[in-house]
Coordinates of C-alpha atoms and ligand atoms in Angstrom, one line a residue:
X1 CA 63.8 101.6 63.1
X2 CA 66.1 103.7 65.1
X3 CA 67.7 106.5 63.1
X4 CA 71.3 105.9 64.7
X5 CA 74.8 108.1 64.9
X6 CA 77.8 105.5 64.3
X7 CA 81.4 105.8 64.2
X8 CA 81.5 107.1 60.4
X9 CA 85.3 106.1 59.7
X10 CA 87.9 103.7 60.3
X11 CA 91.5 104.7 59.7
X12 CA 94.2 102.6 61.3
X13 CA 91.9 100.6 63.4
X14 CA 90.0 103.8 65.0
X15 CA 86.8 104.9 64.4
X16 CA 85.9 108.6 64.6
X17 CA 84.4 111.0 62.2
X18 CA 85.5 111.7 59.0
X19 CA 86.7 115.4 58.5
X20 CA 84.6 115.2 55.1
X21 CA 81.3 115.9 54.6
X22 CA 77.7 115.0 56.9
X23 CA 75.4 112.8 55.0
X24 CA 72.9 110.7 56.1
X25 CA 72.1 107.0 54.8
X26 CA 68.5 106.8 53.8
X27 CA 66.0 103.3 54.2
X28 CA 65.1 102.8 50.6
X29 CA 61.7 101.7 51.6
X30 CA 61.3 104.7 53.5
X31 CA 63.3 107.3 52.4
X32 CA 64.1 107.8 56.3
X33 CA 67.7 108.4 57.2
X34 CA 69.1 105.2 59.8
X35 CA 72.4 107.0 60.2
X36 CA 74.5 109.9 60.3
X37 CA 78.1 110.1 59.4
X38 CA 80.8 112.4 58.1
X39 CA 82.5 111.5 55.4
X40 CA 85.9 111.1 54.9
X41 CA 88.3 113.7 53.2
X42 CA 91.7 113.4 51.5
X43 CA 93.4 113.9 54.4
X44 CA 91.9 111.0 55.8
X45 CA 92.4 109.1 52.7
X46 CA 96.2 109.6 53.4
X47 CA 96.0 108.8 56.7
X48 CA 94.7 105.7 55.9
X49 CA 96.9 104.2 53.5
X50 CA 99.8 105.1 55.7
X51 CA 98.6 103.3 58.8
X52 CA 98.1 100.9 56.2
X53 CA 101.1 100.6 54.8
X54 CA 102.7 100.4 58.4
X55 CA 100.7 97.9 59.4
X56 CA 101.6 96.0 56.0
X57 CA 105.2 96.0 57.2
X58 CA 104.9 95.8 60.9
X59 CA 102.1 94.3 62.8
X60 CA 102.6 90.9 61.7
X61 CA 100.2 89.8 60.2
X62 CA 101.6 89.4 56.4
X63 CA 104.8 87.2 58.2
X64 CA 102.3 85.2 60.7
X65 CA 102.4 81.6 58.9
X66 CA 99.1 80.7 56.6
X67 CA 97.7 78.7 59.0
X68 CA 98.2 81.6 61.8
X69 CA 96.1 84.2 59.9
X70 CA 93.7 81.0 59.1
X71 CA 92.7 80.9 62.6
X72 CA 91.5 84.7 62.2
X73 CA 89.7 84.6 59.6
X74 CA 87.6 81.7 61.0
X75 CA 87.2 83.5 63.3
X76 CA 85.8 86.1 61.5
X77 CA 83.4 83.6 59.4
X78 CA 82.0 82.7 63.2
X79 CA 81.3 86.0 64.7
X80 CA 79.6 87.0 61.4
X81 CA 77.5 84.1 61.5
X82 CA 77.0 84.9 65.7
X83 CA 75.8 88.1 64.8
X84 CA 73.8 86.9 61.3
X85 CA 70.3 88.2 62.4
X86 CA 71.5 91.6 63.6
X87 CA 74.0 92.0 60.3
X88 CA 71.3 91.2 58.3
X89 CA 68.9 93.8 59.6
X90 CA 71.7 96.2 59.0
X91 CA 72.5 95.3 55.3
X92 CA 68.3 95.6 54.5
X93 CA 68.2 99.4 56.1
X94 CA 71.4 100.2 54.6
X95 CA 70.1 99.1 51.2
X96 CA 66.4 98.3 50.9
X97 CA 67.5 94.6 49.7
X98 CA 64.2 92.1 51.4
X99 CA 64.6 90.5 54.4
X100 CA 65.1 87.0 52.8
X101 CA 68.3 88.3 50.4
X102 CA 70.2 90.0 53.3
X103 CA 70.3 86.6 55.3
X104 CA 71.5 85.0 52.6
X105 CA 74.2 88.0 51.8
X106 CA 75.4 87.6 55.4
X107 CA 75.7 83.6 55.3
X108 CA 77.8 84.1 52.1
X109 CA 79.7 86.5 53.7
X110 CA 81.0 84.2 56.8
X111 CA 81.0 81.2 54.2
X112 CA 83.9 83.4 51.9
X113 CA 85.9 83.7 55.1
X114 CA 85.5 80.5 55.8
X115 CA 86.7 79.7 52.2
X116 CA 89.7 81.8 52.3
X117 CA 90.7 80.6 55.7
X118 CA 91.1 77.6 54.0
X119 CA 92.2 78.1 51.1
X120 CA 95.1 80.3 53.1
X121 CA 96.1 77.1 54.9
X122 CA 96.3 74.9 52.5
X123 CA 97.5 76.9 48.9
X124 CA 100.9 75.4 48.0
X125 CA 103.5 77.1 46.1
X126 CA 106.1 75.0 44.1
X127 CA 109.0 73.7 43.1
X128 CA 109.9 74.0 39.2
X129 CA 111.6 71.1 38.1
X130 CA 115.5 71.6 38.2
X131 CA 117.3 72.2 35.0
X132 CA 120.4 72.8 36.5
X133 CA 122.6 73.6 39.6
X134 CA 119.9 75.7 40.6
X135 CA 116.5 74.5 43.3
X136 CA 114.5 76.5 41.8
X137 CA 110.4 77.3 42.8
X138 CA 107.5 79.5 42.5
X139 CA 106.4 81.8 45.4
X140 CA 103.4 84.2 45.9
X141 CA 103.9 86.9 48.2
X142 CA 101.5 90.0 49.5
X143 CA 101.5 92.8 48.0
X144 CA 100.9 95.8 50.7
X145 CA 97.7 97.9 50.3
X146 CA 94.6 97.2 48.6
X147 CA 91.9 99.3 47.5
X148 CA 88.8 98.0 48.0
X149 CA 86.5 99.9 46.2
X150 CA 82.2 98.1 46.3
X151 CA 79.4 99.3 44.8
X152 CA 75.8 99.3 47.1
X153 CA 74.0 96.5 45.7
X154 CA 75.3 93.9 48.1
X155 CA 77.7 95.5 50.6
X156 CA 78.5 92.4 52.9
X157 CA 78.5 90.1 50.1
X158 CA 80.9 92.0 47.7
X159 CA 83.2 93.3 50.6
X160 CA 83.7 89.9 51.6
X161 CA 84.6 88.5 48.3
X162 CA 87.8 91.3 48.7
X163 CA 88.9 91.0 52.2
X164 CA 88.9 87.9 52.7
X165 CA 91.2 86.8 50.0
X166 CA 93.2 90.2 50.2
X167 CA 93.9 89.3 53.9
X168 CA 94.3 85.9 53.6
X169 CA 97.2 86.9 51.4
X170 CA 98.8 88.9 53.8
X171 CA 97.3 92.5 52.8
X172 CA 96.2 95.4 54.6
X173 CA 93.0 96.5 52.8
X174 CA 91.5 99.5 52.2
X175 CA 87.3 99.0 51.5
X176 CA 85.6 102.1 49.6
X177 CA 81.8 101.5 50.3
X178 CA 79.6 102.9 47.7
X179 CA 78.8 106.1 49.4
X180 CA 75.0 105.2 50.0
X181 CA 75.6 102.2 51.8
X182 CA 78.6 102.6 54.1
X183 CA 77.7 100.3 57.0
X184 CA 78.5 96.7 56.3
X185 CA 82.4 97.7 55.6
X186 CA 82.5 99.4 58.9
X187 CA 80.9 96.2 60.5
X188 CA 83.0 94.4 58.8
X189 CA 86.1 96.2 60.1
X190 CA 85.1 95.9 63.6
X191 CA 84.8 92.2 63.5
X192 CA 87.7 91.6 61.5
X193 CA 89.5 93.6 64.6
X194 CA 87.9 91.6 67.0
X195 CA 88.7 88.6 65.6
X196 CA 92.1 89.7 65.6
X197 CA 93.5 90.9 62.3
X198 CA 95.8 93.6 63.8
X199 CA 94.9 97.4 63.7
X200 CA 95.7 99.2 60.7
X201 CA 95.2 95.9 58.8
X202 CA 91.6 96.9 57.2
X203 CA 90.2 100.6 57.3
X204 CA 87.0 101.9 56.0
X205 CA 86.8 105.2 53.6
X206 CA 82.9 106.0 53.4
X207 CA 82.5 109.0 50.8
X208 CA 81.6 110.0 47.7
X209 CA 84.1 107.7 45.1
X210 CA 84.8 110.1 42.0
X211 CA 87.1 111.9 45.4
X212 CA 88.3 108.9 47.7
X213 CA 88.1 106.5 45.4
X214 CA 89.7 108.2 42.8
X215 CA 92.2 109.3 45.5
X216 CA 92.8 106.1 46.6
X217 CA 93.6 104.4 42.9
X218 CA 96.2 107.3 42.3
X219 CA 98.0 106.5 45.8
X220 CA 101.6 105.8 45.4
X221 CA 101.2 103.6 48.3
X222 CA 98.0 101.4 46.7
X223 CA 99.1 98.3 45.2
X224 CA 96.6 97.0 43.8
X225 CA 93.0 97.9 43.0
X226 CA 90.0 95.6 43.4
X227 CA 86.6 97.1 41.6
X228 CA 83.2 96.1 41.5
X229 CA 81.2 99.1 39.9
X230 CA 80.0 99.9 36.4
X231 CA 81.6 99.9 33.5
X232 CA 82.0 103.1 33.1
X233 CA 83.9 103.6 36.7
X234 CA 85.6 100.5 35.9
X235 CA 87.4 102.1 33.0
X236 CA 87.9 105.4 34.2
X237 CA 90.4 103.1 37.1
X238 CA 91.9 101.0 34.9
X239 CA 93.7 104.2 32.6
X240 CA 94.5 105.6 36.2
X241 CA 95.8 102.1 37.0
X242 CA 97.9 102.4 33.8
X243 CA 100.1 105.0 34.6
X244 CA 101.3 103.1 37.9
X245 CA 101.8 99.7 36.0
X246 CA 98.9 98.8 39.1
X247 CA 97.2 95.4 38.7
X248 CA 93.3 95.7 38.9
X249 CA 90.5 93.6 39.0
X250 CA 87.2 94.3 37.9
X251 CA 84.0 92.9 38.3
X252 CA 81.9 95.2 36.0
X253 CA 78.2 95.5 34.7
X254 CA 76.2 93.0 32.6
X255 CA 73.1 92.5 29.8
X256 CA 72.7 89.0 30.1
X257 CA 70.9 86.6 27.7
X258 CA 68.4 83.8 29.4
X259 CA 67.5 81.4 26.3
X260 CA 64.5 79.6 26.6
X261 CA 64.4 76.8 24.2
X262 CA 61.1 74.9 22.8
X263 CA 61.5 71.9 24.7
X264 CA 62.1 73.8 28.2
X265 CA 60.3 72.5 31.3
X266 CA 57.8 76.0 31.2
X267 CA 57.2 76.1 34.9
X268 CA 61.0 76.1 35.9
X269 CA 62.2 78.7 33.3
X270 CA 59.3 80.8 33.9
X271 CA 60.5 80.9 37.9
X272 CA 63.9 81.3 36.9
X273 CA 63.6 83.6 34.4
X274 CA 61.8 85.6 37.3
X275 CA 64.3 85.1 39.6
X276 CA 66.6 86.2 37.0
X277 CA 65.6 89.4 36.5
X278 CA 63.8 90.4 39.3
X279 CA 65.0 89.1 42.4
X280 CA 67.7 92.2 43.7
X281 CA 64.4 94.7 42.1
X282 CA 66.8 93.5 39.1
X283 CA 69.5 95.8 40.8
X284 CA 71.9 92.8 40.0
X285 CA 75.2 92.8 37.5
X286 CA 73.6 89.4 36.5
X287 CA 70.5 89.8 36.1
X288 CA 69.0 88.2 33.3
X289 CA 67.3 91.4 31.6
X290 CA 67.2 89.9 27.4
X291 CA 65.1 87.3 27.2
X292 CA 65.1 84.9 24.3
X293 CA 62.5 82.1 23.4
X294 CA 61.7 79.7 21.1
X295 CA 59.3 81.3 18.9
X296 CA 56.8 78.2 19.3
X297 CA 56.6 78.5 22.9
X298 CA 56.4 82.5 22.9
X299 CA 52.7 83.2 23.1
X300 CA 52.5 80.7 26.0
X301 CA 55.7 81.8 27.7
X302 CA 55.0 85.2 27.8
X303 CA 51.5 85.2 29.2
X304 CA 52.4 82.6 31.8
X305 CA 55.5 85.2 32.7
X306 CA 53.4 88.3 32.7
X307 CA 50.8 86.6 34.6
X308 CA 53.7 85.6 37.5
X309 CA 55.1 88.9 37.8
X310 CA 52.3 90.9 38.7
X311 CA 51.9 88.1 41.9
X312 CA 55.2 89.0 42.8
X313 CA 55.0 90.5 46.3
X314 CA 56.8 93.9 46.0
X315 CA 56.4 95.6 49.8
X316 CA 58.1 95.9 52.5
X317 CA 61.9 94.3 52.8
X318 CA 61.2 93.6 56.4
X319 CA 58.6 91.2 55.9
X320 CA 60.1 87.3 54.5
X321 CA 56.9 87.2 52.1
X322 CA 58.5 90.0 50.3
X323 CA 60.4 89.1 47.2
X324 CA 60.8 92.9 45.8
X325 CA 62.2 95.7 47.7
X326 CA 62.9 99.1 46.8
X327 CA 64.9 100.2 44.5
X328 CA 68.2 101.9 45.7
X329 CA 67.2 105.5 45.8
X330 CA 65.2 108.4 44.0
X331 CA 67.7 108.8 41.6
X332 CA 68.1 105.0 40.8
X333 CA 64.3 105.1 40.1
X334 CA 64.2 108.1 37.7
X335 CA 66.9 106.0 35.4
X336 CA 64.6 103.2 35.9
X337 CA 61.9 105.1 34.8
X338 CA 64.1 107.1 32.1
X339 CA 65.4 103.7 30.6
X340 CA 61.6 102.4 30.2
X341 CA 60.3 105.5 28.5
X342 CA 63.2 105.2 25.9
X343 CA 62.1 101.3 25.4
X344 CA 58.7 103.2 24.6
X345 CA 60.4 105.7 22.4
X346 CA 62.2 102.9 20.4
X347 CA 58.5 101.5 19.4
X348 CA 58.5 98.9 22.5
X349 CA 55.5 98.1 24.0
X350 CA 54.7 97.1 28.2
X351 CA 53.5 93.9 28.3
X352 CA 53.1 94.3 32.3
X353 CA 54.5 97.0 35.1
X354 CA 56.4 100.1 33.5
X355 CA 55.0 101.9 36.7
X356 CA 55.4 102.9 40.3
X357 CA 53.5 100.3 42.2
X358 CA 50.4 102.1 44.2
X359 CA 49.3 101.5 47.9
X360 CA 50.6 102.0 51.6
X361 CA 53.8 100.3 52.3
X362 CA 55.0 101.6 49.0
X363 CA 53.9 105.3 48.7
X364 CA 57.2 106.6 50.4
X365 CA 60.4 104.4 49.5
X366 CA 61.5 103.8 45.9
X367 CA 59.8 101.3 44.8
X368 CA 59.2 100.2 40.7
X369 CA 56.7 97.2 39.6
X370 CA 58.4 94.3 37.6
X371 CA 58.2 95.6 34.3
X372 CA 58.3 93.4 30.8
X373 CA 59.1 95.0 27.6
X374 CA 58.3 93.6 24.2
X375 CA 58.5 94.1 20.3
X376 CA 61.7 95.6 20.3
X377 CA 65.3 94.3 18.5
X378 CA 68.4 93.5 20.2
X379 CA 69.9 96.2 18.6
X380 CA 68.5 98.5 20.6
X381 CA 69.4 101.0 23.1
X382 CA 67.2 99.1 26.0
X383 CA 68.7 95.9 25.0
X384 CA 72.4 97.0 24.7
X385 CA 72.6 99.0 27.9
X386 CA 72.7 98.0 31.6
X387 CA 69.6 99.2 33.6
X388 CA 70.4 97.7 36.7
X389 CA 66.2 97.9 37.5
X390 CA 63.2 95.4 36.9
X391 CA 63.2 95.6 33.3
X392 CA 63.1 93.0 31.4
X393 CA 63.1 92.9 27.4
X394 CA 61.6 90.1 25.7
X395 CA 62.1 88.5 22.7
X396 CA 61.6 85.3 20.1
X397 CA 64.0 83.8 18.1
X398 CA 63.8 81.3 15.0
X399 CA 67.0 79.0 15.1
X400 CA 70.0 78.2 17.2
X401 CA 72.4 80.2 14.8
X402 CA 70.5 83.6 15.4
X403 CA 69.9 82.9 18.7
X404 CA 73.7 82.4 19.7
X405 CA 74.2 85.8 17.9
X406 CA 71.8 87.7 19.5
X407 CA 73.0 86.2 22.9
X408 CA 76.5 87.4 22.1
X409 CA 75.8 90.8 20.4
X410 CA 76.3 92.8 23.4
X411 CA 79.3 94.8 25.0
X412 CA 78.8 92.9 27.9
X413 CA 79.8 89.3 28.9
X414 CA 79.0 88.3 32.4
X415 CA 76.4 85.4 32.3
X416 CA 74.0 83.6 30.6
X417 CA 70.7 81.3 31.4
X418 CA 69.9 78.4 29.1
X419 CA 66.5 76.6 29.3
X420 CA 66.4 73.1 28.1
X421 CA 65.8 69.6 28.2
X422 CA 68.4 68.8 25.7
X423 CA 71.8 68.0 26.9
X424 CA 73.3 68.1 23.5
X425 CA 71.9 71.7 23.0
X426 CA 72.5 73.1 26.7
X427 CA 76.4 71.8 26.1
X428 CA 76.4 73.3 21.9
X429 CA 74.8 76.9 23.5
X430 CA 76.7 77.3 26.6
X431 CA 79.8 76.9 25.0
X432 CA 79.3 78.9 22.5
X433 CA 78.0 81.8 24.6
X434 CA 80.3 84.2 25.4
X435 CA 80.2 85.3 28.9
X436 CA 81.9 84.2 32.5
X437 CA 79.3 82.3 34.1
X438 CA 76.7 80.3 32.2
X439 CA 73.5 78.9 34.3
X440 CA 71.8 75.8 32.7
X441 CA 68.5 75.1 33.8
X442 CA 69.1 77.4 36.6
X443 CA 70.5 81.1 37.4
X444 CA 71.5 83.0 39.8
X445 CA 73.1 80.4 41.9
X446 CA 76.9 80.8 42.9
X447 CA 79.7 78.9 44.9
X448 CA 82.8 81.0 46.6
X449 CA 84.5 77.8 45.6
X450 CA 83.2 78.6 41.6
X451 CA 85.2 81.7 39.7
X452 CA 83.2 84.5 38.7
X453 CA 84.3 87.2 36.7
X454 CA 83.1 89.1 33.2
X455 CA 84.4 89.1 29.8
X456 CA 84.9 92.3 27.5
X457 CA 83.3 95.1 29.1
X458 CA 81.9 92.9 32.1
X459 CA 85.3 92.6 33.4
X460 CA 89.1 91.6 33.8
X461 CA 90.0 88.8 36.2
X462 CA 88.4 86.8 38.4
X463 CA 86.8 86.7 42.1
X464 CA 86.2 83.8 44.1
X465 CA 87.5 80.0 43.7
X466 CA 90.8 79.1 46.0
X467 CA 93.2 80.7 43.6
X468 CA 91.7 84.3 44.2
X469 CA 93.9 84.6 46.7
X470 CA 96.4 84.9 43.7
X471 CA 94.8 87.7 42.7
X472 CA 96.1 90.0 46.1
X473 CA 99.8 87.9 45.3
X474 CA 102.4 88.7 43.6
X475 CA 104.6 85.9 42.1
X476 CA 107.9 85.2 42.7
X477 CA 110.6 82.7 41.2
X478 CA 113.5 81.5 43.2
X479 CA 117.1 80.3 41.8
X480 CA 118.8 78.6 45.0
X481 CA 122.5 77.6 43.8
X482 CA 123.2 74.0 44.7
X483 CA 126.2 74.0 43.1
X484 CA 129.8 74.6 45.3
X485 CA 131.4 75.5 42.0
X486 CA 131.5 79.0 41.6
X487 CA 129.8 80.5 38.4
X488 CA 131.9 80.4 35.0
X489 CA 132.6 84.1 34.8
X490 CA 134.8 83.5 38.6
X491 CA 137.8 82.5 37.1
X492 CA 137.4 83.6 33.6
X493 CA 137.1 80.4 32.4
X494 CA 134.9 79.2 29.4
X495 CA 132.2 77.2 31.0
X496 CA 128.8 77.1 29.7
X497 CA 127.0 79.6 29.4
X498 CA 124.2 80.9 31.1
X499 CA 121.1 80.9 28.8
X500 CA 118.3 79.3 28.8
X501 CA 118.3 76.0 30.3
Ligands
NAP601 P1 79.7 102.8 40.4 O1 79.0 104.1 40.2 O2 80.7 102.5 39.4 O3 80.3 102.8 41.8 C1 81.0 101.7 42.4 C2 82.0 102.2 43.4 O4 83.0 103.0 42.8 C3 81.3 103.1 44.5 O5 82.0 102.9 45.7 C4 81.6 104.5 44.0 O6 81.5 105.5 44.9 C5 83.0 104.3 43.4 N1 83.4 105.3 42.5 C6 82.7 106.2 41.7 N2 83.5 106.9 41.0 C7 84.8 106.6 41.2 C8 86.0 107.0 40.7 N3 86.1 108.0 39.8 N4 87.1 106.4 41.2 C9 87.1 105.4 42.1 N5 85.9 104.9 42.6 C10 84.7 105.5 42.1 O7 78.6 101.6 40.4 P2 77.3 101.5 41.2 O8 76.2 102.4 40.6 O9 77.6 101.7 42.7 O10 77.0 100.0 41.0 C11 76.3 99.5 40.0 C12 77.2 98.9 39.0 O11 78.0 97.9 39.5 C13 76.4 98.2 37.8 O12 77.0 98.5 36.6 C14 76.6 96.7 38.2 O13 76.5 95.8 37.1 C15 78.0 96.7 38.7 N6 78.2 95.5 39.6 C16 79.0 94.5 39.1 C17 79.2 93.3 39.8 C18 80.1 92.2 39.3 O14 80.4 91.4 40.1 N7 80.4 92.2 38.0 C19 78.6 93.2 41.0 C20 77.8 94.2 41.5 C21 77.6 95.4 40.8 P3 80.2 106.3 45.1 O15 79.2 105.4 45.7 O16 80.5 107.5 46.0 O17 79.8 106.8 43.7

């Protein structure tokens, strides 16, 4: 590992240093710093959205024709996938994530601009039928500068999902990493420039977010606010949003329910109920961290689960065998560990990890051994709030009715897992569970083509699919006067009026 001194900002399509503070970035597994930087200050925050905002209105790029910024942004999807190996090496320094995850991070990362491209090219707007002497249509236009603001748990991924979309529309963007993990966004900058989205276009603010991105939101210039964070944060942006009538998006955190019913295939919930929870070290808004089953099948569903996390192969996120990394940093860990000594407070028991694994290869970084709680109620504290670690709470449940309540007794809404053989019972449950993505005998899996977004305090809007490009739009209607006449009022005459048609 080379402990390396990048080009710390971008503002306006140059990098130099920040005129904010120096930090380093720090290997999770390690605790070793890969890079150097300066932060950026609210000067440069300024800066920023006014070479933004210039390059909104004159490089180009928002009046090029869909098709023309198309051609960029696939371009974009191809350098990202020529440099895939070298982007995903990156993205596992810069945040601990296993070898095998930040692969798959990066290929989702050129496959969103791939999506976007073509959802840019081919997104119609319309005509409204006429009800009158008036042509009249629908049109979405940009809307100037977006904030970008990403939290650290999957840099490339999650700065993707914005850009992409945001320029697709005809934005300039500005992407707020999560101060721990600055370097995919200014990757991601660079290639964007050299596939040719124009300078000024897409600038990167690394820094701490209750200043920059708190900054940034307030800017009179900021159009529109795109979150992915906690809850917490989420809100905090939305009241600030408030007072500038701002739109925002927010992709917030989770609790979500897995079900396991009695007649589930036990060998593919029990890996996907894993998965679920502790693939990301669980450091995943949906991770699947309440766990529900059948009380027939409990006994034997536990032991086999227990039994399969303690093979999991925590180590090193270097090595493909690995399927647990680190956690994100000290801090992270001591919540972890904060979080499982309450479930102990709260009369919970450990069923298996609840510890800091032991041995070389994990004695330095962050590192936390999948941990299973039992005997404890949905009501509390470890079951109603986000952990964002490898903690899982399990529990059994009696009958469909109480298990549906359960699921949905919980501030949060993002997703749901439901194991089952029954058709009639997956389609009765996932309706009836309240959340924005429900996995049936599976989890975890996404599409860019698929929305995802939260309910209640797991979010407002929605990410991905070919209309969230709409999201980074504003609409528009269009009355086009067909008619040679001119209006009533003209000649003072006594013509029809001109309500609603
Ligand atoms: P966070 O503390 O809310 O931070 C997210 C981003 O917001 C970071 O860039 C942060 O900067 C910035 N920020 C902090 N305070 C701010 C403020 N006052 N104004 C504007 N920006 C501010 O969340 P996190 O700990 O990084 O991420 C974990 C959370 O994200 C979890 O709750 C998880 O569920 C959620 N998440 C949700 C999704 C989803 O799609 N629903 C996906 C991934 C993660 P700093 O880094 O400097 O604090």
């Amino acid at each position: 590992m080379t402990d390396k001194n990048i080009l710390d900002i971008c503002v306006g399509g140059i990098w130099r240093a920040g005129r904010g503070e120096a930090y380093a970035s720090l290997y999770p597994a390690t605790g070793q710093a890969i890079a150097h930087l300066r932060a950026a200050n609210l000067d440069d925050v300024d800066e920023a959205v006014s070479a933004a905002d210039h390059a909104f209105r004159h490089s180009g790029w928002a009046q090029k024709h869909p098709h023309e910024r198309a051609q960029v942004l696939y371009r974009v999807a191809q350098i990202i996938r020529d440099r895939a190996e070298e982007l995903a090496q990156t993205q596992r320094l810069d945040n601990g994530k296993p070898i095998t995850e930040t692969r798959a991070l990066v290929a989702s990362a050129a496959a969103t601009f791939q999506f976007y491209a073509a959802a840019c090219e081919t997104l119609e707007d319309c005509l409204t039928p006429m009800r009158g002497d008036c042509l009249t249509m629908s049109v979405h236009e940009p809307m100037g500068v977006i904030a970008a603001i990403t939290p650290w748990n999957s840099p490339i991924a999650s700065e993707a999902q914005k850009l992409a979309p945001a320029l697709a529309a005809g934005n300039a963007v500005i992407i707020k990493p999560a101060e721990i993990t600055p370097l995919m966004a200014l990757e991601l900058a660079a290639i964007c420039v050299q596939a040719g989205v124009p300078a000024g276009m897409v600038s990167v603010l690394p820094g701490k977010g209750s200043v920059l991105g708190d900054a940034l939101v307030r800017h009179p210039l900021v159009r529109r606010v795109s979150f992915t964070g906690g809850t917490g944060t989420g809100k905090q942006i939305a009241r600030l949003a408030a007072d500038k009538m701002m739109p925002v998006s927010m992709e917030l955190g989770g609790k979500s329910p897995t079900m396991v019913l009695a007649d589930a295939d036990i060998e593919h919930a029990v890996n996907g109920v894993l998965y679920g929870i502790f693939s990301s070290s669980g450091e995943s808004c949906i991770a699947g961290s309440r766990l529900f089953v059948a009380r027939p099948l409990y006994a034997e569903f536990l032991d086999r689960l227990a039994t399969a996390a303690q093979r999991l192969r925590v180590g090193d996120p270097a090595d493909p065998a690995t399927q647990m990394g680190p956690l994100i940093s000290e801090a992270h860990r001591a919540t972890v560990e904060r979080y499982v000594a309450l479930a102990l407070s709260e009369g919970g028991t450990i069923r298996t990890g609840g510890k800091r694994p032991e041995g070389s290869g994990v004695d330095q970084g962050y590192f936390y051994t999948p941990t299973i709680i039992e005997n404890l109620g949905n009501s509390s504290r470890t079951c109603q709030e986000e952990i964002f670690g490898p903690v899982l709470v399990a529990m059994p449940f009696d009958d469909e009715d109480a298990l549906i309540e359960q699921a949905n007794d919980s501030v949060y809404a993002l997703a749901a897992g439901i194991w089952t053989r029954d058709y009639k019972k997956a389609w009765r449950i996932g309706r009836q569970v309240q959340a924005g993505t429900v996995w049936i005998n599976t989890y975890k899996q996404f599409s860019i083509s698929t929305p995802f977004g939260g309910w209640r305090d797991s979010g407002l809007g929605r990410e991905k699919g070919r209309l969230g490009i709409h999201q980074y739009m504003e609409q528009k209607s269009i009355y086009w006067g067909m008619n040679a006449q001119p209006l009533p009022w003209a000649d003072h005459g006594s013509g029809p009026d001109e309500g609603q048609r």
